[in-house]
PDB file of C-alpha atoms in Angstrom:
ATOM      1  CA  MET A   1      60.907  92.826 140.897  1.00  0.00           C
ATOM      2  CA  THR A   2      60.284  89.093 141.397  1.00  0.00           C
ATOM      3  CA  ASP A   3      56.780  89.568 139.948  1.00  0.00           C
ATOM      4  CA  ASP A   4      57.987  91.634 136.985  1.00  0.00           C
ATOM      5  CA  ARG A   5      57.837  88.829 134.440  1.00  0.00           C
ATOM      6  CA  LEU A   6      58.649  89.078 130.756  1.00  0.00           C
ATOM      7  CA  ILE A   7      56.079  87.400 128.502  1.00  0.00           C
ATOM      8  CA  ILE A   8      56.796  86.567 124.857  1.00  0.00           C
ATOM      9  CA  ALA A   9      54.393  84.529 122.730  1.00  0.00           C
ATOM     10  CA  GLY A  10      52.657  83.284 125.862  1.00  0.00           C
ATOM     11  CA  ARG A  11      55.936  82.157 127.487  1.00  0.00           C
ATOM     12  CA  GLU A  12      56.899  83.659 130.822  1.00  0.00           C
ATOM     13  CA  PHE A  13      60.476  84.471 131.820  1.00  0.00           C
ATOM     14  CA  LYS A  14      61.642  85.505 135.281  1.00  0.00           C
ATOM     15  CA  SER A  15      64.923  87.150 134.304  1.00  0.00           C
ATOM     16  CA  ARG A  16      65.348  90.042 131.884  1.00  0.00           C
ATOM     17  CA  LEU A  17      68.989  89.140 131.354  1.00  0.00           C
ATOM     18  CA  TRP A  18      69.516  86.580 128.594  1.00  0.00           C
ATOM     19  CA  VAL A  19      72.949  85.096 128.042  1.00  0.00           C
ATOM     20  CA  GLY A  20      74.900  83.331 125.334  1.00  0.00           C
ATOM     21  CA  THR A  21      77.235  80.362 125.564  1.00  0.00           C
ATOM     22  CA  GLY A  22      80.138  81.137 123.229  1.00  0.00           C
ATOM     23  CA  LYS A  23      83.772  82.028 123.984  1.00  0.00           C
ATOM     24  CA  TYR A  24      84.012  80.420 127.422  1.00  0.00           C
ATOM     25  CA  LYS A  25      87.043  78.334 128.365  1.00  0.00           C
ATOM     26  CA  SER A  26      84.923  75.252 129.009  1.00  0.00           C
ATOM     27  CA  PHE A  27      81.360  74.039 129.355  1.00  0.00           C
ATOM     28  CA  ALA A  28      81.911  73.995 133.133  1.00  0.00           C
ATOM     29  CA  GLU A  29      82.758  77.709 133.138  1.00  0.00           C
ATOM     30  CA  THR A  30      79.748  78.358 130.913  1.00  0.00           C
ATOM     31  CA  LYS A  31      77.515  76.671 133.458  1.00  0.00           C
ATOM     32  CA  ARG A  32      78.937  78.660 136.385  1.00  0.00           C
ATOM     33  CA  ALA A  33      78.527  81.964 134.562  1.00  0.00           C
ATOM     34  CA  ILE A  34      74.935  81.205 133.595  1.00  0.00           C
ATOM     35  CA  GLU A  35      74.121  80.324 137.196  1.00  0.00           C
ATOM     36  CA  ALA A  36      75.711  83.555 138.450  1.00  0.00           C
ATOM     37  CA  SER A  37      73.762  85.618 135.912  1.00  0.00           C
ATOM     38  CA  GLY A  38      70.375  84.462 137.133  1.00  0.00           C
ATOM     39  CA  ALA A  39      69.281  84.135 133.500  1.00  0.00           C
ATOM     40  CA  ASP A  40      66.629  81.633 132.506  1.00  0.00           C
ATOM     41  CA  VAL A  41      67.089  82.040 128.738  1.00  0.00           C
ATOM     42  CA  VAL A  42      70.317  80.688 127.277  1.00  0.00           C
ATOM     43  CA  THR A  43      71.182  81.115 123.610  1.00  0.00           C
ATOM     44  CA  VAL A  44      73.201  78.529 121.716  1.00  0.00           C
ATOM     45  CA  ALA A  45      74.696  78.875 118.233  1.00  0.00           C
ATOM     46  CA  VAL A  46      73.624  75.735 116.409  1.00  0.00           C
ATOM     47  CA  ARG A  47      76.531  75.990 113.943  1.00  0.00           C
ATOM     48  CA  ARG A  48      79.191  76.375 116.626  1.00  0.00           C
ATOM     49  CA  VAL A  49      78.136  74.507 119.754  1.00  0.00           C
ATOM     50  CA  ASN A  50      77.076  70.878 119.767  1.00  0.00           C
ATOM     51  CA  ILE A  51      73.482  70.546 120.908  1.00  0.00           C
ATOM     52  CA  THR A  52      72.301  68.041 118.315  1.00  0.00           C
ATOM     53  CA  ASP A  53      74.698  65.059 118.571  1.00  0.00           C
ATOM     54  CA  ARG A  54      74.132  63.317 121.905  1.00  0.00           C
ATOM     55  CA  SER A  55      76.993  60.866 121.238  1.00  0.00           C
ATOM     56  CA  LYS A  56      79.575  63.666 121.699  1.00  0.00           C
ATOM     57  CA  GLU A  57      80.253  66.186 124.457  1.00  0.00           C
ATOM     58  CA  ASN A  58      77.147  68.297 124.474  1.00  0.00           C
ATOM     59  CA  LEU A  59      76.467  71.655 126.116  1.00  0.00           C
ATOM     60  CA  LEU A  60      73.030  70.451 127.151  1.00  0.00           C
ATOM     61  CA  ASP A  61      74.713  67.884 129.398  1.00  0.00           C
ATOM     62  CA  TYR A  62      75.820  70.807 131.562  1.00  0.00           C
ATOM     63  CA  LEU A  63      72.512  72.663 131.663  1.00  0.00           C
ATOM     64  CA  ASP A  64      69.288  71.732 133.417  1.00  0.00           C
ATOM     65  CA  THR A  65      66.837  72.090 130.545  1.00  0.00           C
ATOM     66  CA  SER A  66      63.941  72.075 133.008  1.00  0.00           C
ATOM     67  CA  LYS A  67      65.406  75.241 134.548  1.00  0.00           C
ATOM     68  CA  TYR A  68      66.512  77.084 131.407  1.00  0.00           C
ATOM     69  CA  THR A  69      64.859  77.920 128.125  1.00  0.00           C
ATOM     70  CA  ILE A  70      67.381  76.946 125.457  1.00  0.00           C
ATOM     71  CA  LEU A  71      67.193  79.438 122.604  1.00  0.00           C
ATOM     72  CA  PRO A  72      68.967  78.088 119.504  1.00  0.00           C
ATOM     73  CA  ASN A  73      70.305  80.772 117.216  1.00  0.00           C
ATOM     74  CA  THR A  74      71.445  80.819 113.624  1.00  0.00           C
ATOM     75  CA  ALA A  75      74.667  82.758 114.272  1.00  0.00           C
ATOM     76  CA  GLY A  76      77.162  82.490 111.436  1.00  0.00           C
ATOM     77  CA  CYS A  77      74.517  82.094 108.750  1.00  0.00           C
ATOM     78  CA  TYR A  78      74.952  84.407 105.761  1.00  0.00           C
ATOM     79  CA  THR A  79      72.066  83.149 103.631  1.00  0.00           C
ATOM     80  CA  VAL A  80      68.364  82.614 104.096  1.00  0.00           C
ATOM     81  CA  GLU A  81      68.801  78.931 103.239  1.00  0.00           C
ATOM     82  CA  ASP A  82      71.465  78.377 105.908  1.00  0.00           C
ATOM     83  CA  ALA A  83      69.477  80.171 108.587  1.00  0.00           C
ATOM     84  CA  VAL A  84      66.355  78.138 107.851  1.00  0.00           C
ATOM     85  CA  ARG A  85      68.371  74.895 107.740  1.00  0.00           C
ATOM     86  CA  TYR A  86      69.934  75.423 111.183  1.00  0.00           C
ATOM     87  CA  ALA A  87      66.606  76.355 112.710  1.00  0.00           C
ATOM     88  CA  HIS A  88      65.250  73.053 111.384  1.00  0.00           C
ATOM     89  CA  LEU A  89      68.240  71.156 112.836  1.00  0.00           C
ATOM     90  CA  ALA A  90      67.595  72.558 116.295  1.00  0.00           C
ATOM     91  CA  ARG A  91      63.909  71.693 116.178  1.00  0.00           C
ATOM     92  CA  ALA A  92      64.577  68.213 114.793  1.00  0.00           C
ATOM     93  CA  ALA A  93      66.955  67.597 117.712  1.00  0.00           C
ATOM     94  CA  GLY A  94      64.105  68.404 120.079  1.00  0.00           C
ATOM     95  CA  VAL A  95      65.666  71.628 121.344  1.00  0.00           C
ATOM     96  CA  SER A  96      62.970  74.192 120.604  1.00  0.00           C
ATOM     97  CA  ASP A  97      60.647  75.784 118.073  1.00  0.00           C
ATOM     98  CA  LEU A  98      61.776  79.091 119.560  1.00  0.00           C
ATOM     99  CA  VAL A  99      64.651  80.484 117.497  1.00  0.00           C
ATOM    100  CA  LYS A 100      66.842  83.563 117.552  1.00  0.00           C
ATOM    101  CA  LEU A 101      67.087  84.269 113.856  1.00  0.00           C
ATOM    102  CA  GLU A 102      70.297  85.758 112.466  1.00  0.00           C
ATOM    103  CA  VAL A 103      71.048  86.326 108.792  1.00  0.00           C
ATOM    104  CA  ILE A 104      74.404  88.108 108.634  1.00  0.00           C
ATOM    105  CA  GLY A 105      75.073  90.491 105.771  1.00  0.00           C
ATOM    106  CA  ASP A 106      78.685  91.549 106.307  1.00  0.00           C
ATOM    107  CA  GLU A 107      81.636  89.522 107.576  1.00  0.00           C
ATOM    108  CA  LYS A 108      83.571  92.462 109.037  1.00  0.00           C
ATOM    109  CA  THR A 109      80.780  94.190 110.967  1.00  0.00           C
ATOM    110  CA  LEU A 110      78.434  91.206 111.383  1.00  0.00           C
ATOM    111  CA  PHE A 111      75.558  93.570 110.690  1.00  0.00           C
ATOM    112  CA  PRO A 112      72.336  91.790 109.726  1.00  0.00           C
ATOM    113  CA  ASP A 113      71.095  91.373 106.176  1.00  0.00           C
ATOM    114  CA  THR A 114      67.669  92.817 106.880  1.00  0.00           C
ATOM    115  CA  ALA A 115      66.138  91.773 103.562  1.00  0.00           C
ATOM    116  CA  GLY A 116      67.308  88.202 104.095  1.00  0.00           C
ATOM    117  CA  LEU A 117      66.187  88.348 107.712  1.00  0.00           C
ATOM    118  CA  ILE A 118      62.637  89.275 106.768  1.00  0.00           C
ATOM    119  CA  GLU A 119      62.525  86.557 104.104  1.00  0.00           C
ATOM    120  CA  ALA A 120      63.809  83.871 106.494  1.00  0.00           C
ATOM    121  CA  ALA A 121      61.439  85.026 109.224  1.00  0.00           C
ATOM    122  CA  LYS A 122      58.447  84.676 106.881  1.00  0.00           C
ATOM    123  CA  ILE A 123      59.476  81.104 106.019  1.00  0.00           C
ATOM    124  CA  LEU A 124      60.022  80.005 109.605  1.00  0.00           C
ATOM    125  CA  ILE A 125      56.860  81.635 110.927  1.00  0.00           C
ATOM    126  CA  ARG A 126      54.841  79.816 108.252  1.00  0.00           C
ATOM    127  CA  GLU A 127      56.448  76.588 109.490  1.00  0.00           C
ATOM    128  CA  GLY A 128      55.408  77.171 113.092  1.00  0.00           C
ATOM    129  CA  PHE A 129      58.589  78.608 114.571  1.00  0.00           C
ATOM    130  CA  VAL A 130      58.517  81.379 117.158  1.00  0.00           C
ATOM    131  CA  VAL A 131      61.010  83.794 115.606  1.00  0.00           C
ATOM    132  CA  LEU A 132      63.034  86.312 117.597  1.00  0.00           C
ATOM    133  CA  PRO A 133      64.989  88.266 114.968  1.00  0.00           C
ATOM    134  CA  TYR A 134      68.412  89.856 115.482  1.00  0.00           C
ATOM    135  CA  THR A 135      68.185  93.113 113.570  1.00  0.00           C
ATOM    136  CA  ASN A 136      69.696  96.572 113.338  1.00  0.00           C
ATOM    137  CA  ASP A 137      68.333  99.570 115.237  1.00  0.00           C
ATOM    138  CA  ASP A 138      66.055 100.642 112.379  1.00  0.00           C
ATOM    139  CA  PRO A 139      62.457 101.187 113.561  1.00  0.00           C
ATOM    140  CA  VAL A 140      61.092 100.588 110.038  1.00  0.00           C
ATOM    141  CA  VAL A 141      62.671  97.131 109.817  1.00  0.00           C
ATOM    142  CA  ALA A 142      61.484  96.327 113.337  1.00  0.00           C
ATOM    143  CA  LYS A 143      57.893  97.203 112.413  1.00  0.00           C
ATOM    144  CA  LYS A 144      58.077  95.004 109.310  1.00  0.00           C
ATOM    145  CA  LEU A 145      59.298  92.069 111.418  1.00  0.00           C
ATOM    146  CA  VAL A 146      56.451  92.552 113.884  1.00  0.00           C
ATOM    147  CA  ASP A 147      53.929  92.828 111.051  1.00  0.00           C
ATOM    148  CA  ILE A 148      54.917  89.400 109.685  1.00  0.00           C
ATOM    149  CA  GLY A 149      54.481  87.784 113.105  1.00  0.00           C
ATOM    150  CA  CYS A 150      57.653  88.121 115.191  1.00  0.00           C
ATOM    151  CA  PRO A 151      56.573  88.328 118.864  1.00  0.00           C
ATOM    152  CA  ALA A 152      59.694  90.309 119.845  1.00  0.00           C
ATOM    153  CA  VAL A 153      62.603  92.066 118.149  1.00  0.00           C
ATOM    154  CA  MET A 154      66.285  92.044 119.067  1.00  0.00           C
ATOM    155  CA  PRO A 155      68.049  95.199 117.833  1.00  0.00           C
ATOM    156  CA  LEU A 156      71.802  95.586 118.215  1.00  0.00           C
ATOM    157  CA  ALA A 157      73.290  98.241 120.477  1.00  0.00           C
ATOM    158  CA  ALA A 158      76.636  98.061 118.645  1.00  0.00           C
ATOM    159  CA  PRO A 159      78.459  95.490 116.488  1.00  0.00           C
ATOM    160  CA  ILE A 160      78.509  91.950 117.911  1.00  0.00           C
ATOM    161  CA  GLY A 161      81.307  91.439 120.414  1.00  0.00           C
ATOM    162  CA  SER A 162      82.523  95.057 120.149  1.00  0.00           C
ATOM    163  CA  GLY A 163      81.819  96.072 123.754  1.00  0.00           C
ATOM    164  CA  LEU A 164      81.126  99.622 122.546  1.00  0.00           C
ATOM    165  CA  GLY A 165      77.878  99.984 124.453  1.00  0.00           C
ATOM    166  CA  ILE A 166      74.826 101.712 123.039  1.00  0.00           C
ATOM    167  CA  ARG A 167      75.982 103.730 120.019  1.00  0.00           C
ATOM    168  CA  ASN A 168      72.631 105.190 119.009  1.00  0.00           C
ATOM    169  CA  PRO A 169      70.263 105.561 121.957  1.00  0.00           C
ATOM    170  CA  TYR A 170      67.908 107.767 119.936  1.00  0.00           C
ATOM    171  CA  ASN A 171      67.234 105.119 117.319  1.00  0.00           C
ATOM    172  CA  LEU A 172      66.675 102.536 120.042  1.00  0.00           C
ATOM    173  CA  LYS A 173      64.219 104.778 121.844  1.00  0.00           C
ATOM    174  CA  ILE A 174      62.283 105.451 118.629  1.00  0.00           C
ATOM    175  CA  LEU A 175      62.274 101.720 117.859  1.00  0.00           C
ATOM    176  CA  MET A 176      60.901 100.918 121.318  1.00  0.00           C
ATOM    177  CA  GLU A 177      58.111 103.440 120.812  1.00  0.00           C
ATOM    178  CA  SER A 178      57.355 102.108 117.319  1.00  0.00           C
ATOM    179  CA  VAL A 179      56.571  98.485 118.151  1.00  0.00           C
ATOM    180  CA  SER A 180      54.094  96.912 120.534  1.00  0.00           C
ATOM    181  CA  VAL A 181      56.160  93.797 121.281  1.00  0.00           C
ATOM    182  CA  PRO A 182      59.063  93.248 123.698  1.00  0.00           C
ATOM    183  CA  VAL A 183      62.407  94.702 122.633  1.00  0.00           C
ATOM    184  CA  ILE A 184      65.520  92.773 123.642  1.00  0.00           C
ATOM    185  CA  VAL A 185      68.714  94.761 123.168  1.00  0.00           C
ATOM    186  CA  ASP A 186      71.253  92.397 121.659  1.00  0.00           C
ATOM    187  CA  ALA A 187      74.967  92.815 120.882  1.00  0.00           C
ATOM    188  CA  GLY A 188      77.522  95.443 121.813  1.00  0.00           C
ATOM    189  CA  VAL A 189      77.203  95.564 125.597  1.00  0.00           C
ATOM    190  CA  GLY A 190      80.616  95.933 127.226  1.00  0.00           C
ATOM    191  CA  THR A 191      80.011  96.370 130.934  1.00  0.00           C
ATOM    192  CA  ALA A 192      77.297  96.639 133.554  1.00  0.00           C
ATOM    193  CA  SER A 193      76.501 100.312 132.958  1.00  0.00           C
ATOM    194  CA  ASP A 194      75.663  99.536 129.309  1.00  0.00           C
ATOM    195  CA  ALA A 195      73.088  96.994 130.423  1.00  0.00           C
ATOM    196  CA  THR A 196      71.617  99.422 132.938  1.00  0.00           C
ATOM    197  CA  LEU A 197      71.279 102.142 130.293  1.00  0.00           C
ATOM    198  CA  ALA A 198      69.528  99.771 127.892  1.00  0.00           C
ATOM    199  CA  MET A 199      66.958  98.940 130.549  1.00  0.00           C
ATOM    200  CA  GLU A 200      66.565 102.575 131.599  1.00  0.00           C
ATOM    201  CA  TYR A 201      65.795 103.469 127.984  1.00  0.00           C
ATOM    202  CA  GLY A 202      62.907 101.002 128.114  1.00  0.00           C
ATOM    203  CA  ALA A 203      64.270  97.721 126.797  1.00  0.00           C
ATOM    204  CA  ASP A 204      62.367  94.685 127.999  1.00  0.00           C
ATOM    205  CA  ALA A 205      65.520  92.572 128.280  1.00  0.00           C
ATOM    206  CA  VAL A 206      69.198  92.496 127.338  1.00  0.00           C
ATOM    207  CA  LEU A 207      71.025  89.620 125.689  1.00  0.00           C
ATOM    208  CA  MET A 208      74.801  89.369 125.955  1.00  0.00           C
ATOM    209  CA  ASN A 209      77.650  86.907 125.554  1.00  0.00           C
ATOM    210  CA  THR A 210      81.097  88.423 124.951  1.00  0.00           C
ATOM    211  CA  ALA A 211      80.762  91.005 127.730  1.00  0.00           C
ATOM    212  CA  ILE A 212      80.574  88.145 130.219  1.00  0.00           C
ATOM    213  CA  ALA A 213      82.603  85.391 128.577  1.00  0.00           C
ATOM    214  CA  GLY A 214      85.433  87.768 127.619  1.00  0.00           C
ATOM    215  CA  ALA A 215      85.752  89.419 131.030  1.00  0.00           C
ATOM    216  CA  LYS A 216      88.788  88.722 133.207  1.00  0.00           C
ATOM    217  CA  ASP A 217      86.418  87.107 135.696  1.00  0.00           C
ATOM    218  CA  PRO A 218      83.363  85.873 133.777  1.00  0.00           C
ATOM    219  CA  ILE A 219      81.572  84.646 136.876  1.00  0.00           C
ATOM    220  CA  ALA A 220      81.836  87.994 138.649  1.00  0.00           C
ATOM    221  CA  MET A 221      80.814  89.854 135.490  1.00  0.00           C
ATOM    222  CA  ALA A 222      77.783  87.607 135.086  1.00  0.00           C
ATOM    223  CA  GLU A 223      76.660  88.524 138.584  1.00  0.00           C
ATOM    224  CA  ALA A 224      77.324  92.223 137.926  1.00  0.00           C
ATOM    225  CA  MET A 225      75.150  92.051 134.816  1.00  0.00           C
ATOM    226  CA  LYS A 226      72.322  90.501 136.810  1.00  0.00           C
ATOM    227  CA  TYR A 227      72.244  93.448 139.201  1.00  0.00           C
ATOM    228  CA  ALA A 228      72.731  95.963 136.372  1.00  0.00           C
ATOM    229  CA  VAL A 229      69.640  94.724 134.551  1.00  0.00           C
ATOM    230  CA  TRP A 230      67.634  94.740 137.768  1.00  0.00           C
ATOM    231  CA  ALA A 231      68.711  98.302 138.567  1.00  0.00           C
ATOM    232  CA  GLY A 232      67.959  99.593 135.088  1.00  0.00           C
ATOM    233  CA  ARG A 233      64.531  97.996 134.974  1.00  0.00           C
ATOM    234  CA  LEU A 234      63.619  99.283 138.445  1.00  0.00           C
ATOM    235  CA  ALA A 235      64.793 102.805 137.569  1.00  0.00           C
ATOM    236  CA  TYR A 236      62.779 102.735 134.345  1.00  0.00           C
ATOM    237  CA  LYS A 237      59.641 101.710 136.205  1.00  0.00           C
ATOM    238  CA  ALA A 238      60.268 104.302 138.940  1.00  0.00           C
ATOM    239  CA  GLY A 239      60.518 107.134 136.416  1.00  0.00           C
ATOM    240  CA  ARG A 240      63.533 109.454 136.405  1.00  0.00           C
ATOM    241  CA  ILE A 241      63.343 113.175 137.171  1.00  0.00           C
ATOM    242  CA  PRO A 242      63.381 115.536 134.182  1.00  0.00           C
ATOM    243  CA  LYS A 243      66.704 117.061 133.185  1.00  0.00           C
ATOM    244  CA  LYS A 244      67.096 120.802 133.864  1.00  0.00           C
ATOM    245  CA  LEU A 245      69.688 123.343 132.809  1.00  0.00           C
ATOM    246  CA  TYR A 246      69.918 125.019 136.217  1.00  0.00           C
ATOM    247  CA  ALA A 247      70.044 123.838 139.811  1.00  0.00           C
ATOM    248  CA  THR A 248      67.027 123.099 141.974  1.00  0.00           C
ATOM    249  CA  ALA A 249      67.593 123.139 145.716  1.00  0.00           C
ATOM    250  CA  SER A 250      67.212 119.773 147.401  1.00  0.00           C
ATOM    251  CA  SER A 251      65.729 121.507 150.447  1.00  0.00           C
ATOM    252  CA  PRO A 252      63.509 124.411 149.256  1.00  0.00           C
ATOM    253  CA  ILE A 253      63.016 127.308 151.613  1.00  0.00           C
ATOM    254  CA  GLU A 254      59.512 128.195 150.419  1.00  0.00           C
ATOM    255  CA  GLY A 255      57.013 127.969 153.238  1.00  0.00           C
ATOM    256  CA  MET A 256      59.668 128.001 155.944  1.00  0.00           C
ATOM    257  CA  LEU A 257      59.538 130.585 158.750  1.00  0.00           C
TER     258      LEU A 257
END
């Protein structure tokens, strides 16, 4: 599994578990959880966590940026203009031209505004950003995002922070078959088995925040998620047995004397 690298837009990542940085008790706890997760991609909400003002306490002071890929995201943005603005802020601060693009369409569910998402993605791609879009589990929308130049898509498994796990595995499977770029399942994971299932279905990676940060022991949960993603990926590559209605003996008697 150490050689099973994820490649997106020519960038290579060792871990298929990506983690967020919100909702922790402190930056110190954030750092410990990230270390326990084994992740090498760390997402940061530009609107909510200071990564641009070096004169104030800054999350990047706690993270070795030579070890982690910092992925700024536009969480909390409800308009195309806001999403584009915060992507520009992150790049101007020298963080990255890689951006997790979110354009939220509904305050209660935090479901994406897919029309706004596509519009913002077109703008940022024209401006040289590498756009990883947070979208719903609609294969048609995913294909449109790939067609305009997104090198990966990030469909939700369930509403952000809900912990409900994968609500529609069939849509996710169709989506994974419909696009030729990496699929990173994002949002809704509640526990380790959810992450394993996502990988067994064929996801290329899983991104999570609340499932770790909101656990009773975030550090232990981060480690559990690391092993869950490994197990799911390995099982997917191994190939599961087909499901059958009736039993098949583990030790057949055919050919025995």
